Every structure is written in C-alpha cells, then in structure tokens.
XYZ file of C-alpha atoms in Angstrom:
445
model
C 86.593 -36.906 62.345
C 85.057 -33.644 60.873
C 86.045 -32.558 57.354
C 85.564 -29.333 55.586
C 85.180 -28.558 51.840
C 88.521 -26.708 51.540
C 90.617 -28.374 49.021
C 94.296 -28.434 50.002
C 95.708 -30.575 47.351
C 94.437 -30.992 43.860
C 95.974 -33.659 41.637
C 94.860 -33.343 38.046
C 95.025 -35.930 35.272
C 98.591 -36.861 36.321
C 100.626 -39.155 34.289
C 104.124 -40.366 35.564
C 106.467 -42.635 33.408
C 110.201 -43.567 33.762
C 112.802 -44.409 31.254
C 113.689 -48.308 31.184
C 116.168 -50.282 29.124
C 113.110 -51.010 26.847
C 112.007 -47.587 26.332
C 109.460 -46.295 28.681
C 107.238 -47.468 31.885
C 104.007 -45.621 32.774
C 103.633 -45.989 36.396
C 100.622 -43.558 36.617
C 98.067 -42.862 34.173
C 95.385 -40.230 34.358
C 95.213 -39.786 38.141
C 92.986 -37.098 39.584
C 92.327 -36.788 43.232
C 91.804 -34.147 45.822
C 92.352 -34.036 49.648
C 90.542 -31.840 51.585
C 91.220 -29.945 54.757
C 90.624 -32.168 58.070
C 90.610 -35.828 56.574
C 92.799 -38.480 56.214
C 92.985 -40.380 52.815
C 94.465 -43.683 52.481
C 95.935 -44.491 49.149
C 95.526 -48.553 48.802
C 96.885 -50.727 46.074
C 99.088 -53.644 45.446
C 102.720 -53.670 44.017
C 102.655 -51.587 40.870
C 100.066 -49.457 41.614
C 102.269 -46.287 41.913
C 101.278 -45.457 45.267
C 104.668 -44.117 46.362
C 105.162 -42.558 43.251
C 101.806 -40.450 43.300
C 102.944 -39.678 47.090
C 106.184 -38.082 45.850
C 104.514 -36.197 43.270
C 102.155 -34.755 45.710
C 105.226 -33.884 48.133
C 107.092 -32.244 44.930
C 109.621 -34.462 45.300
C 109.348 -35.760 41.744
C 107.416 -34.004 38.634
C 104.481 -35.414 36.809
C 105.143 -36.359 33.160
C 101.957 -34.601 32.408
C 99.140 -33.104 34.388
C 99.535 -30.909 37.552
C 99.719 -31.020 41.222
C 98.351 -27.915 43.115
C 98.813 -26.952 46.744
C 96.163 -24.210 47.773
C 95.267 -23.339 44.166
C 98.906 -23.048 43.251
C 100.946 -25.462 40.986
C 103.871 -27.062 42.206
C 107.258 -26.406 40.618
C 109.320 -27.975 43.237
C 108.601 -28.946 46.840
C 105.416 -28.725 48.403
C 105.855 -26.285 51.210
C 102.628 -27.563 53.149
C 103.880 -31.140 53.449
C 106.125 -33.053 55.627
C 106.763 -36.797 54.833
C 107.226 -39.660 57.167
C 109.252 -42.593 55.325
C 109.110 -46.367 55.626
C 112.796 -46.601 56.535
C 112.757 -43.941 59.094
C 115.766 -42.144 57.240
C 117.180 -40.814 60.310
C 120.748 -39.261 60.305
C 122.698 -41.596 62.563
C 125.518 -39.008 63.907
C 122.610 -36.844 65.050
C 120.775 -37.238 68.361
C 116.845 -37.545 68.557
C 116.503 -33.757 69.090
C 119.045 -32.801 66.414
C 116.963 -35.165 63.884
C 113.806 -33.617 64.998
C 115.307 -30.060 64.608
C 116.379 -30.750 60.977
C 113.306 -29.534 59.327
C 112.786 -26.334 61.465
C 116.802 -25.610 60.910
C 115.984 -25.702 57.015
C 113.028 -23.239 57.306
C 115.479 -20.814 59.199
C 113.919 -21.296 62.577
C 115.890 -19.570 65.538
C 117.878 -22.122 67.629
C 116.075 -21.496 70.782
C 112.682 -21.571 68.881
C 113.592 -24.661 67.132
C 114.853 -26.510 70.312
C 111.485 -25.450 72.317
C 109.240 -26.799 69.465
C 111.347 -30.097 68.986
C 111.181 -30.805 72.470
C 107.477 -30.439 72.612
C 107.108 -32.687 69.647
C 109.322 -35.361 71.124
C 107.275 -35.286 74.365
C 104.028 -35.319 72.341
C 105.141 -38.487 70.303
C 106.277 -40.358 73.560
C 109.915 -40.045 73.291
C 110.420 -37.897 76.308
C 113.714 -38.992 77.892
C 115.630 -39.808 74.758
C 116.251 -36.327 73.410
C 120.054 -37.108 73.587
C 120.178 -40.660 72.431
C 121.267 -41.713 68.939
C 119.116 -43.682 66.337
C 121.260 -46.901 66.972
C 120.226 -46.921 70.443
C 116.609 -46.955 69.636
C 114.044 -49.801 68.835
C 112.147 -49.780 65.358
C 109.148 -48.397 66.878
C 111.195 -45.664 68.487
C 112.982 -44.553 65.331
C 109.883 -44.379 63.546
C 108.485 -42.154 66.273
C 111.331 -39.762 65.893
C 110.259 -39.964 62.161
C 106.745 -38.917 63.060
C 107.980 -36.105 65.435
C 110.676 -34.742 62.842
C 107.558 -34.342 60.513
C 105.116 -32.941 62.974
C 107.162 -30.484 64.446
C 106.958 -28.212 61.143
C 103.305 -28.391 61.613
C 102.189 -29.216 57.963
C 99.074 -28.472 56.389
C 99.099 -31.981 55.144
C 101.036 -35.008 57.009
C 102.347 -37.485 54.079
C 102.991 -40.998 55.174
C 104.502 -43.388 52.802
C 104.047 -47.122 54.598
C 105.105 -45.814 57.965
C 104.417 -48.879 59.821
C 105.457 -51.847 57.331
C 109.007 -51.818 58.655
C 107.759 -52.509 62.229
C 106.827 -55.713 63.832
C 103.127 -56.343 64.239
C 102.656 -55.432 68.042
C 104.761 -52.322 67.453
C 102.905 -51.205 64.441
C 99.546 -51.812 66.068
C 100.510 -49.769 69.081
C 101.859 -46.569 66.956
C 98.755 -46.634 64.796
C 96.765 -46.816 67.820
C 98.398 -43.842 69.510
C 98.258 -41.898 66.200
C 94.278 -42.346 66.161
C 94.420 -41.315 69.825
C 96.262 -38.131 69.217
C 94.375 -37.231 65.892
C 90.728 -37.497 67.829
C 92.176 -35.587 70.929
C 93.662 -32.763 68.860
C 97.035 -33.325 70.209
C 98.653 -33.416 66.604
C 99.418 -30.149 65.053
C 97.858 -30.980 61.676
C 94.395 -32.107 60.830
C 95.036 -33.464 57.425
C 96.966 -36.574 56.115
C 97.541 -38.983 53.148
C 98.919 -42.591 54.042
C 100.353 -44.918 51.354
C 99.794 -48.451 52.569
C 99.225 -51.998 51.064
C 97.508 -53.164 54.447
C 93.660 -53.051 53.976
C 92.741 -53.109 57.937
C 95.164 -50.176 58.304
C 93.681 -48.051 55.704
C 90.079 -48.521 57.189
C 91.240 -48.154 60.702
C 92.717 -44.954 59.993
C 91.236 -43.207 56.900
C 87.886 -41.208 56.498
C 88.500 -42.113 52.748
C 90.165 -45.180 50.931
C 91.424 -44.847 47.341
C 92.028 -48.035 45.482
C 94.439 -47.809 42.744
C 94.712 -50.421 39.877
C 98.216 -51.444 38.800
C 100.340 -51.381 35.642
C 99.771 -48.337 35.201
C 98.247 -46.997 38.449
C 94.958 -45.417 38.155
C 92.078 -44.707 40.395
C 89.458 -47.776 40.436
C 87.314 -47.007 43.606
C 86.847 -44.437 46.471
C 85.154 -45.703 49.700
C 84.209 -43.530 52.345
C 84.697 -44.597 55.961
C 82.080 -43.430 58.374
C 82.676 -45.728 61.041
C 83.511 -43.774 64.502
C 87.098 -43.854 65.929
C 88.402 -46.016 67.748
C 87.381 -48.455 65.118
C 86.842 -52.097 66.291
C 88.244 -54.439 63.608
C 85.642 -57.388 64.591
C 82.601 -55.008 64.145
C 80.192 -56.062 61.090
C 80.816 -52.728 59.468
C 84.601 -52.899 59.694
C 84.564 -56.622 58.354
C 82.242 -55.501 55.534
C 84.426 -52.755 54.453
C 87.561 -55.085 54.326
C 85.542 -57.420 52.151
C 84.381 -54.788 49.872
C 87.903 -53.663 49.262
C 89.241 -57.367 48.806
C 86.137 -57.738 46.167
C 87.235 -54.413 44.265
C 90.908 -55.720 44.197
C 90.359 -59.195 42.975
C 87.423 -58.155 40.492
C 90.187 -55.715 38.830
C 92.304 -58.787 37.723
C 90.243 -60.792 35.710
C 89.180 -58.662 33.132
C 92.917 -56.660 32.746
C 94.441 -60.603 32.370
C 91.613 -61.386 29.399
C 92.356 -58.359 27.399
C 96.403 -58.901 28.180
C 95.969 -62.462 26.680
C 94.327 -60.776 23.603
C 96.559 -58.424 23.344
C 99.167 -60.889 23.287
C 97.500 -62.719 20.451
C 97.286 -59.640 18.362
C 100.732 -58.857 18.600
C 101.532 -62.445 17.238
C 104.714 -64.612 17.474
C 107.201 -61.790 18.047
C 106.377 -61.391 22.027
C 104.728 -65.011 22.511
C 102.613 -63.704 25.072
C 106.030 -62.930 27.467
C 104.772 -59.420 27.864
C 101.710 -61.061 30.136
C 103.328 -61.015 33.356
C 103.625 -64.207 35.813
C 102.623 -63.619 39.257
C 106.023 -63.643 41.107
C 104.996 -66.648 43.547
C 106.755 -69.837 44.088
C 105.328 -73.244 43.782
C 105.326 -73.874 47.526
C 103.312 -70.828 48.038
C 100.866 -71.716 45.506
C 100.653 -75.354 46.709
C 100.064 -74.066 49.979
C 97.018 -71.811 49.416
C 95.431 -74.888 47.312
C 95.890 -77.252 50.167
C 94.279 -74.865 52.553
C 91.262 -74.282 50.611
C 91.006 -78.058 50.253
C 91.192 -78.279 54.042
C 88.338 -75.646 54.699
C 85.864 -77.564 52.327
C 86.959 -75.856 49.190
C 86.382 -72.104 49.747
C 87.184 -69.404 52.345
C 86.969 -65.413 52.481
C 89.935 -63.735 51.066
C 90.016 -61.331 54.344
C 89.779 -64.730 56.771
C 92.674 -66.336 54.467
C 94.515 -63.266 55.102
C 94.045 -62.953 58.439
C 95.142 -66.771 59.091
C 98.277 -66.511 57.044
C 98.983 -62.963 58.216
C 99.463 -61.789 54.678
C 98.749 -58.270 53.267
C 97.930 -57.411 49.559
C 101.241 -57.757 48.129
C 101.510 -61.493 49.892
C 98.185 -62.753 49.292
C 96.763 -61.417 46.053
C 99.759 -62.669 44.018
C 99.290 -66.199 45.154
C 95.454 -65.568 44.098
C 96.246 -64.580 40.842
C 98.727 -67.450 40.069
C 95.913 -69.938 41.319
C 93.273 -68.058 39.021
C 95.810 -68.356 36.296
C 96.466 -72.010 36.294
C 92.925 -72.764 36.966
C 93.496 -74.261 40.545
C 91.077 -71.661 42.133
C 88.950 -68.763 41.129
C 87.714 -65.704 43.438
C 83.928 -65.208 43.782
C 82.995 -61.796 45.172
C 85.064 -61.844 48.596
C 85.466 -65.594 48.689
C 88.341 -67.697 46.920
C 87.209 -71.187 45.852
C 88.989 -74.325 44.709
C 88.346 -75.792 41.366
C 87.860 -79.213 40.596
C 91.448 -79.205 38.936
C 92.792 -77.811 42.260
C 91.108 -80.421 44.418
C 92.972 -82.910 42.175
C 96.284 -80.943 42.611
C 95.974 -80.745 46.382
C 94.992 -84.539 46.847
C 97.676 -85.753 44.527
C 100.948 -87.244 45.533
C 104.447 -85.653 44.632
C 104.591 -86.971 41.329
C 101.376 -86.460 39.905
C 101.396 -82.839 41.587
C 104.371 -82.168 39.309
C 103.096 -83.799 36.196
C 99.674 -81.826 36.470
C 101.515 -78.727 37.535
C 103.779 -79.116 34.178
C 100.752 -79.240 32.059
C 98.785 -76.414 33.589
C 102.235 -74.109 33.427
C 102.667 -75.025 29.497
C 99.051 -74.093 28.985
C 98.835 -70.852 31.131
C 102.333 -69.511 31.484
C 103.523 -68.180 28.268
C 107.204 -67.568 29.434
C 107.545 -70.744 30.557
C 106.095 -72.419 27.274
C 108.522 -70.178 25.378
C 111.607 -71.468 27.255
C 110.447 -75.066 26.706
C 109.865 -74.202 23.004
C 113.397 -72.439 22.458
C 115.284 -75.607 24.619
C 113.321 -77.999 22.208
C 114.284 -76.222 19.153
C 117.653 -75.715 19.510
C 120.195 -78.263 18.563
C 122.172 -78.456 21.907
C 119.258 -78.627 24.407
C 120.720 -75.673 26.266
C 120.104 -72.003 26.021
C 121.576 -68.839 27.895
C 119.589 -66.624 30.001
C 120.981 -63.237 28.833
C 119.027 -63.184 25.524
C 115.598 -63.672 27.440
C 116.307 -61.208 29.915
C 117.298 -58.696 27.431
C 113.863 -59.282 25.729
C 111.923 -59.107 28.945
C 113.547 -55.735 29.688
C 111.514 -54.433 26.801
C 108.374 -55.349 28.319
C 109.240 -54.631 32.282
C 111.966 -52.936 34.131
C 115.341 -54.481 34.916
C 114.087 -55.897 38.338
C 110.744 -57.042 37.329
C 112.460 -58.682 34.020
C 114.592 -60.759 36.537
C 111.705 -61.483 38.710
C 109.706 -62.871 35.793
C 112.759 -65.267 34.601
C 113.183 -66.400 38.540
C 109.435 -66.967 38.623
C 109.387 -69.094 35.364
C 112.554 -70.796 36.299
C 110.902 -72.031 39.636
C 107.860 -73.149 37.828
C 109.814 -75.012 35.093
C 112.122 -76.764 37.254
C 109.223 -77.913 39.939
C 107.430 -79.353 36.718
C 110.608 -80.835 35.590
C 110.022 -79.129 32.331
C 113.787 -77.811 32.222
C 116.632 -77.343 34.509
C 118.991 -74.177 35.423
C 122.644 -74.259 35.964
C 123.360 -70.960 37.957
C 127.122 -71.473 37.525
C 126.711 -71.064 33.703
C 123.589 -69.375 33.509
C 122.175 -71.708 31.339
C 118.569 -73.450 31.154
C 118.770 -77.198 29.957
C 116.390 -79.419 28.910
C 116.033 -82.258 31.562
C 117.433 -84.987 28.945
C 120.621 -82.678 28.703
C 123.871 -84.310 29.826
C 124.587 -81.430 32.258
C 121.235 -81.557 33.603
C 121.401 -85.325 34.297
C 124.934 -84.549 36.142
C 123.297 -81.686 37.922
C 120.913 -84.226 39.715
C 123.564 -86.860 40.258
C 125.673 -84.420 42.110
C-alpha cells in the first residue's frame, strides 16, 4: 500500500493516568506516535499496555493527563473530527434497523435525510449487507453485526478509521473472512478511507493488515518497538517473511519481560517489609494452564517456538504470554529468543506424579511468588490459623486497581490451594492453614 509523508495524527509525549482506590494508576507513559496518510498502523501489546486507552485519546473520547494529540496540526480539545471508530462489542442500537444504525453518524453531522439514506445504502452494499437494510441487530450473526459497525464508521468517510479489536468477539472463521474482505476492499480502493489504526493482541492479525506495527510494553504502556511490514498484499501466513516477522514480535514481547521483572524484585527489596513484594504482580494463570504448558514442552523434546505453541493452542498474546511469564517466574521454563525451553526443574515437574508435583509447586511458589509467601507467613503468625481476605484486598488495591487486585488474590489462592499451602473458605471469605479444623472439615465434606 502506498503511503505519503503527510501526517494526519500526531501523538506527542502522552501520559494518561486514572484514579484508583490506592491513588493513581499510570496507564500510558510518554507515548509519541505519528500516523501518516495512506498507511495502516497496528497497536500491538498484551493486557495492561494501554492500547485501547491510546486509541480513545486519539479519537478524542478521553483527554491525556499530559502531552497532546493533534489532528492535521490542530491540538484536540474534544472529539476528533477526522476519525470514526469500530468497536469490539459492535455497539449497535437494538431498536434501530441496519439502515438506521448506519445512518446515525451522518445524522449527527446534520446530513439531509435523502443524502443520508443514499450514502448509507451504498456503504451497506460495499460491506456485503445488501438485502439486510430493514433487519434488526438481533436478527444478525456476530459477523454481520460487525459489518454494520464497519459500514456505520465508513459511511462518514473518515480521514482515519480507528478499530478497537474489531474481530476479537467473532469466531475464528468469521474473523478470518472479515479480515480478508477488509484487505481486499483496501487494496482495490472501494473503501472511502485510506488510513487506519487498529488495536489488536493478535500478532498475525497485525502483520496481515498493517504497514507498520507498533509494539507497546505494559504497566505502564510505552512504545518499545516499531516494525515496518513491507510484504505485498494479500499476505501468505506460511511464507518465510511472514513467519519471520511473527517470530520477531514474539522475541520483542518476551524480551521485555525479563528485565522489568528483575528491576521490580529489586524495587520490592528496596521498599522493605512494608510491601513484602506483593507489589510484584503474579501472572494471572491457573496451575492447570501452567502444568499443561510444561507438559507440552516436555512432550516436544524440551523446547518449541512461541509462535508454534500459540498456533497449536490457538492462543493469542493475552493467553500465551502470561503462562510463559508464570513458567519463567517459577523457573520451569525460560524463553530464549523466539523459543521456549524447559528447565531441568520443569522436566522433573512434568514427569512427577500428582503428589510430588504438588510438593514441588509449593516449594517453587514459596520461593518465587511473594503474595503466596506473604499469605502463608501471615497464617503461620496468627494465633487462629485463619485470616480474612478483606485486609489483603485492601492492601492489594494500593498497588493495583480493584479488578486487578481481585485477580491477584484469586491467582494466589489458586496457587496456594494447589500446593496445599492453605485452604480458602468462600462462604466466610477466610484463608486457612491446612491444619485448621475448618480446613479439615472442608476436605471431609
């Protein structure tokens, strides 16, 4: 796709933070990015990288805490007049027909009814929904609803089409079909816009669609790498060039994680006993997922490519990389470039029977998972062998938002219960030492 040097959107040193129960959470930090006329840019990153927040800043739906977003040289102070947004959740009004939903943006711009109808019908035809003008959203499949979302965005002929994970709510075959049609329309010039920004956590999707892939780091979100994609369209996912780019992105993403974790451990040590390291997040991964990954590596001779593992499991970034993080944290496996390799400890874990695997996991969790270790310590120091989760959650919220704090506690409980380090009574919201009478009663019942 041909690009020009004209800059439509300029993001300059944008930082965005939100208030939390514990104070403030920085989601984006010092992000600078330009989007030029005629190019497709993909924002790629794992959960917590601020992809959707950055997209909303560009759309003018939220304002940066600091820094600026400009459209054609003018700093935004409200909605961006040159963009239209396609949402992940379709966002259709159920009481309106397909035609009426598509007309909404034109109506908001004050376009006359007859012109509005003509343009909406043309957009509906272009996007492959001819014959469904009078249908209501409830009559449509997920793929057809998203087509309505595309038609509604394209009918206003935006300078820049913004897409927030537009295919993630669809099944694999439908999303593949819609992506392919979008590429075709882009290539043959039938789309009324030539510039787009797409947020995704699917590496292959980013490389299939984009001329440039911007990789964001997490917590807070900041740009770590940009890759030009010069492969001709339509792109063959099995070609060496495509596979090399997929491997390169996986290498960037896994390479980001080792150094931040080490610095976070050092930071926790400097902060001393007040936090006990619970400000170092646990990957939100179940013990079943972790065990499955280690067993898969063992079955494959001890190593496999990250892209191949993701393809085998049909995992995306937010599915695979947290499991890789957990395996690395517990020293069961380690990424090397674009591959994941099992450790000797991982081999023992994969080959152990259930009892020995639990014992090994308990030892590893106590060594490497500060929140698990903190809970066990508190339980051992209380006179009752039981503690409530409310105080733990309150403390976690000073480091994480409400939802993330709950996920941290849920993960610690899952790990602790699997390793038989403690029990959890959901009815009373208490954590119990295995020797506590209530814990023993739970096991009997």
